[in-house]
Amino acid sequence: MKFLISKQFLMPKTTKHKEGNDDLMDKIVSLCKRRGFIFPGSEIYGGLAGIYDYGPVGVELKRNIKDEWRWEMFRLHEHIYEVDSSILMQKKVWEASGHTSAGFTDPLQECKQCHHRFRADHLAEEGVKQCPDCGGQLTEPKKFNLLVETHLGPVQDESSLTYLRGETTQGIYVNYVNVKTAMRASLPFGIGQVGKAFRNEITPGHFIYRLREFEQMEQQYFVQPDDAPKYFQYWREERMRWYLELGINKDNLRFRPHEKGELAHYAKAAEDIEYKFPFGWHEIEGIHNRGDWDLSRHSQFSGQDLSEADPKTGKKFYPYIIETSAGADRLALAFLIDAYTEIAGGRTTTTKSIKEVEVVLKLDKRLAPFKIAVLPLSKKEQLITMAQEIAVSLRGHWMVDYDETQSIGKRYRRQDEIGTPYCVTVDFASLADKAATVRDRDTMGQERVAIDKLQNYFQERLNNN
Ligand code: ATP
């Protein structure tokens, strides 16, 4: 497959796919690059479509999203266990899952003129009937395997062929019995994992919305078949609650049940949680009742018995699976967009930038890359020494940024743009009163706090969520 690279930060060449507020997406992409969230992959070589790298600030944001998900799944819920399975698995896993067989893969349409290929479902979603790149005529939809191929071992032939995993879920199923036995688990229980997945997406785009290398956060809840509808409802509500509690505006979230024709043939029920992106409503997480498809297929293909016996009747059955499947990168994009706030006319009064639009990233404190920034008012040695001591004392507890460059106004704006909830400024009065000014990102309120009380002050505000 030819990789298509477009000019502007590798936004999709298929600009006709974009609709609505493109301007906002451009602003987010530019902010991400400028402030160290996300960079185009292999940028100095011209980039690689569908591949992005996280910079120092973005790494923290994505880590916080994954940590919040882990906290929710493995600490707040009982009997959900974490695994970290390999990216490379036996080829047979993907045969069992159906990913390599025709009939399961995503249908594509090819342009008869420029030969670019597009996902038929994406074109239909956006009402596109001709090639988005050149306007040429499209073929009828055909099947195409999205798994990324590789070879394991010294010889490159059919026997060494395998795939980079297309989803993290399969690593859970192959460990079902291992986890159940080791943890002495009985139904209902869950297994989850966070990790990389790879798909040879035909039309990567919308920045980090559709990538070829991305991270998933998936959880499989194994239940008695009769209980599946109940747990499906439970998990759809739990997952929506998680987004709302992490501050996403409820008007920008909705459920979208899959239509009958859209359901995977084995699925009993499926709903997406969608976010209102500037380019339209799109999936950020799927909640699926997968029936007994997965464990029965892996039993069949591996020859291992993955069934359970009913404790009363002794009758064998395969557990049903309720899956919650989210993408860390898509969520990072949704959280960034939702938090992005422009303040017309500016709100900083200490710099010349007074009349400019100011940007504040109103991320939930738990997701903010840095929790606190320590800023000496000037480069005077005594102020720098004091500020650095404060930064050191807070670093053991939170991610702290220290910045002594540029004017204080510019430094506040940088922290606002990366979503730092608190700035601690050390000024000349600090030398005498041993106190510093704490500025709140959202209210711009300023409070004078004794330096030896700073730790308690932040403990109350940052650790009580
Ligand atoms: P889509 O229809 O958008 O291709 P999907 O239904 O194939 O998504 P799933 O296989 O259900 O997606 O994957 C679960 C989650 O993984 C998605 O909700 C999304 O958050 C994430 N995800 C899937 N594909 C990608 C991708 N190419 N880039 C980034 N995230 C992805």
XYZ file of C-alpha atoms in Angstrom, residues 115-414:
300
model
C -5.944 3.922 -7.554
C -6.184 5.302 -4.033
C -8.248 3.130 -1.715
C -10.834 4.198 0.849
C -12.893 2.465 3.533
C -16.359 2.009 2.049
C -18.024 2.587 5.435
C -16.172 5.901 5.890
C -17.174 7.120 2.436
C -20.775 6.127 3.087
C -20.673 7.848 6.484
C -19.618 11.087 4.858
C -21.873 10.695 1.807
C -18.893 10.675 -0.585
C -19.646 8.971 -3.936
C -16.550 9.863 -5.992
C -12.834 9.661 -5.202
C -12.132 12.269 -2.503
C -8.642 12.778 -3.943
C -9.237 13.211 -7.676
C -12.997 12.958 -8.188
C -12.583 9.707 -10.166
C -15.044 6.834 -10.287
C -14.911 4.326 -7.436
C -15.026 0.519 -7.702
C -17.597 -1.557 -5.846
C -16.508 -2.295 -2.223
C -13.990 -5.176 -1.856
C -12.552 -6.886 1.226
C -9.089 -5.954 2.482
C -7.093 -7.165 5.480
C -6.026 -4.279 7.718
C -3.443 -6.245 9.741
C 0.167 -5.105 9.407
C 2.339 -8.032 8.322
C 5.782 -8.901 9.604
C 8.108 -11.900 9.627
C 9.494 -13.475 12.754
C 12.834 -15.264 12.556
C 15.627 -15.366 9.979
C 13.655 -16.687 6.991
C 11.036 -14.583 5.292
C 8.474 -16.999 3.972
C 4.882 -18.022 4.590
C 5.881 -19.988 7.722
C 7.466 -16.949 9.415
C 4.619 -14.589 8.509
C 2.766 -13.041 11.413
C 1.049 -9.764 12.245
C 1.442 -6.810 14.543
C -1.691 -7.100 16.647
C -4.682 -5.279 15.236
C -6.333 -5.038 18.661
C -5.215 -5.755 22.223
C -8.258 -7.915 22.949
C -6.908 -11.117 21.417
C -4.045 -11.128 23.945
C -6.717 -11.247 26.636
C -8.562 -14.240 25.198
C -5.406 -16.309 24.781
C -4.663 -15.707 28.478
C -8.194 -16.347 29.722
C -7.423 -19.655 31.441
C -4.033 -18.483 32.750
C -5.551 -15.468 34.469
C -8.598 -17.337 35.745
C -6.448 -20.031 37.287
C -3.743 -17.757 38.713
C -6.236 -15.333 40.241
C -8.720 -18.058 41.268
C -11.382 -16.063 39.455
C -14.925 -17.147 38.752
C -17.616 -15.548 36.601
C -18.256 -12.696 36.389
C -14.765 -11.244 36.132
C -12.810 -9.057 33.765
C -9.419 -8.866 32.109
C -8.109 -5.633 30.675
C -5.040 -4.241 29.064
C -3.516 -1.106 27.679
C -1.205 -1.365 24.720
C -0.267 -0.661 21.159
C -2.276 -1.867 18.198
C -1.566 -1.516 14.477
C -3.894 -1.272 11.505
C -3.069 -0.582 7.925
C -5.796 2.051 7.792
C -6.511 3.137 4.254
C -7.520 6.651 5.101
C -5.653 7.669 8.249
C -6.437 11.212 9.203
C -8.027 13.873 11.309
C -4.719 14.186 13.150
C -4.564 11.442 15.812
C -8.153 10.305 15.293
C -7.313 7.544 12.834
C -3.782 6.232 13.128
C -1.890 3.241 11.822
C -0.124 2.787 15.154
C -2.209 3.599 18.200
C -2.933 2.575 21.769
C -6.007 0.826 23.032
C -7.500 0.408 26.484
C -9.665 -2.676 26.331
C -11.521 -4.643 28.940
C -13.334 -7.948 28.496
C -15.901 -8.869 31.120
C -16.672 -12.601 31.156
C -20.204 -13.471 32.282
C -22.856 -16.189 32.349
C -24.807 -15.952 29.059
C -28.052 -15.001 30.828
C -26.332 -12.128 32.595
C -24.916 -10.577 29.422
C -27.728 -8.042 28.752
C -27.522 -6.809 32.361
C -23.736 -6.311 32.204
C -23.960 -4.701 28.784
C -26.204 -2.021 30.317
C -23.948 -1.763 33.346
C -20.797 -1.170 31.301
C -22.313 1.328 28.895
C -23.378 3.432 31.855
C -20.077 3.002 33.681
C -18.080 4.092 30.666
C -20.222 7.158 30.003
C -19.908 8.147 33.658
C -16.107 7.957 33.373
C -16.035 10.517 30.567
C -18.399 12.856 32.350
C -16.443 12.666 35.602
C -13.271 13.529 33.750
C -14.910 16.716 32.612
C -16.087 16.120 29.043
C -19.067 18.332 28.285
C -22.148 16.106 28.210
C -23.463 17.856 25.092
C -20.429 16.534 23.220
C -21.057 12.884 24.096
C -23.716 10.469 22.936
C -24.445 6.782 22.556
C -24.963 5.386 19.092
C -26.409 1.879 18.975
C -25.201 -0.116 15.960
C -27.821 -0.751 13.358
C -28.767 -4.371 12.620
C -26.770 -4.532 9.362
C -23.748 -2.938 11.011
C -23.377 -5.465 13.839
C -20.521 -7.974 13.527
C -22.204 -11.304 12.687
C -21.413 -12.728 16.143
C -22.349 -9.625 18.139
C -25.518 -9.592 20.213
C -25.484 -5.845 20.847
C -23.102 -2.954 20.253
C -23.113 0.734 21.058
C -20.489 3.348 20.415
C -19.798 6.265 22.665
C -19.340 9.113 20.232
C -17.709 12.488 20.692
C -18.672 15.590 18.757
C -15.381 16.278 16.988
C -15.002 19.411 14.839
C -15.291 17.004 11.861
C -18.503 15.405 13.107
C -19.784 12.839 15.625
C -17.387 9.881 15.744
C -16.655 6.835 17.870
C -14.258 7.075 20.799
C -15.228 3.818 22.494
C -17.200 0.717 21.625
C -19.247 -1.348 24.090
C -20.089 -4.758 22.728
C -21.891 -7.897 23.775
C -19.734 -10.345 21.811
C -21.673 -13.443 22.825
C -19.596 -16.636 23.013
C -17.810 -16.073 19.706
C -14.312 -15.414 21.043
C -13.814 -18.229 23.529
C -15.576 -20.778 21.354
C -13.430 -19.839 18.333
C -10.187 -19.969 20.325
C -11.220 -23.340 21.765
C -11.839 -24.600 18.265
C -8.602 -23.252 16.778
C -6.265 -24.016 19.703
C -7.762 -27.359 20.706
C -7.827 -26.160 24.336
C -11.068 -26.266 26.257
C -11.964 -22.698 27.230
C -15.500 -23.527 28.325
C -17.004 -23.394 31.824
C -19.288 -25.881 33.521
C -22.546 -24.760 35.089
C -22.079 -25.357 38.859
C -25.627 -26.775 39.226
C -26.183 -28.781 36.060
C -22.574 -29.432 35.030
C -23.574 -28.380 31.502
C -20.728 -26.838 29.488
C -20.986 -23.345 28.071
C -18.714 -20.621 26.785
C -18.816 -17.386 28.795
C -20.307 -14.388 27.031
C -18.105 -11.335 26.777
C -18.983 -7.711 27.321
C -16.210 -5.640 25.839
C -15.345 -2.003 26.476
C -12.848 -0.842 23.895
C -11.379 2.659 23.826
C -8.414 4.269 22.082
C -6.002 6.338 24.168
C -5.073 8.573 21.231
C -8.657 9.260 20.210
C -9.447 10.081 23.804
C -6.424 12.379 24.010
C -7.813 14.231 20.979
C -11.306 14.422 22.490
C -9.977 15.676 25.830
C -7.788 18.262 24.087
C -10.642 19.564 21.955
C -13.060 19.630 24.865
C -10.618 21.498 27.089
C -9.556 24.006 24.434
C -10.905 27.425 25.391
C -10.223 30.709 23.655
C -10.629 33.925 25.565
C -11.237 36.766 23.146
C -9.461 39.963 24.030
C -7.150 38.160 26.431
C -7.186 38.142 30.192
C -3.532 38.714 31.021
C -2.936 42.251 32.174
C 0.785 42.056 32.783
C 1.990 41.909 29.172
C 1.609 43.593 25.833
C -0.450 40.628 24.697
C -3.396 42.198 26.493
C -5.712 42.391 23.475
C -4.809 39.058 21.939
C -6.918 35.927 22.056
C -5.659 33.739 24.886
C -5.884 29.983 24.989
C -6.554 28.024 28.151
C -6.626 24.241 28.178
C -9.190 23.525 30.868
C -8.204 19.902 31.386
C -9.351 18.070 34.465
C -6.522 18.377 37.006
C -5.992 14.626 36.916
C -5.250 14.780 33.210
C -3.135 17.937 33.191
C 0.443 17.124 32.058
C 2.001 19.340 34.731
C 0.090 20.031 37.930
C 2.210 22.971 39.057
C 4.639 25.395 37.412
C 7.150 27.258 39.543
C 8.152 30.617 38.106
C 10.626 33.096 39.576
C 9.453 36.627 38.717
C 12.887 37.601 37.437
C 16.261 35.981 36.861
C 17.674 37.455 40.081
C 19.785 34.786 41.714
C 18.001 34.859 45.067
C 14.617 34.394 43.388
C 15.911 31.563 41.234
C 17.375 29.768 44.252
C 14.140 30.082 46.201
C 11.996 28.990 43.235
C 14.189 25.994 42.551
C 13.974 24.917 46.181
C 10.183 25.092 45.968
C 10.181 23.079 42.733
C 12.374 20.408 44.312
C 10.139 20.152 47.391
C 7.001 19.684 45.246
C 8.535 17.326 42.678
C 8.378 14.316 44.927
C 4.585 14.600 44.865
C 3.499 15.993 41.491
C 4.724 16.665 37.951
C 6.226 20.136 38.308
C 7.498 22.396 35.552
C 10.094 25.048 36.304
C 10.472 28.000 33.951
C 12.595 31.125 34.268
C 12.667 32.221 30.615
C 10.726 35.142 29.069
C 8.325 37.563 30.724
C 6.014 36.321 33.457
C 2.981 37.011 31.231
C 4.339 34.807 28.452
C 5.152 32.071 30.940
C 1.608 32.173 32.353
C 0.245 31.891 28.824
C 2.422 28.882 28.071
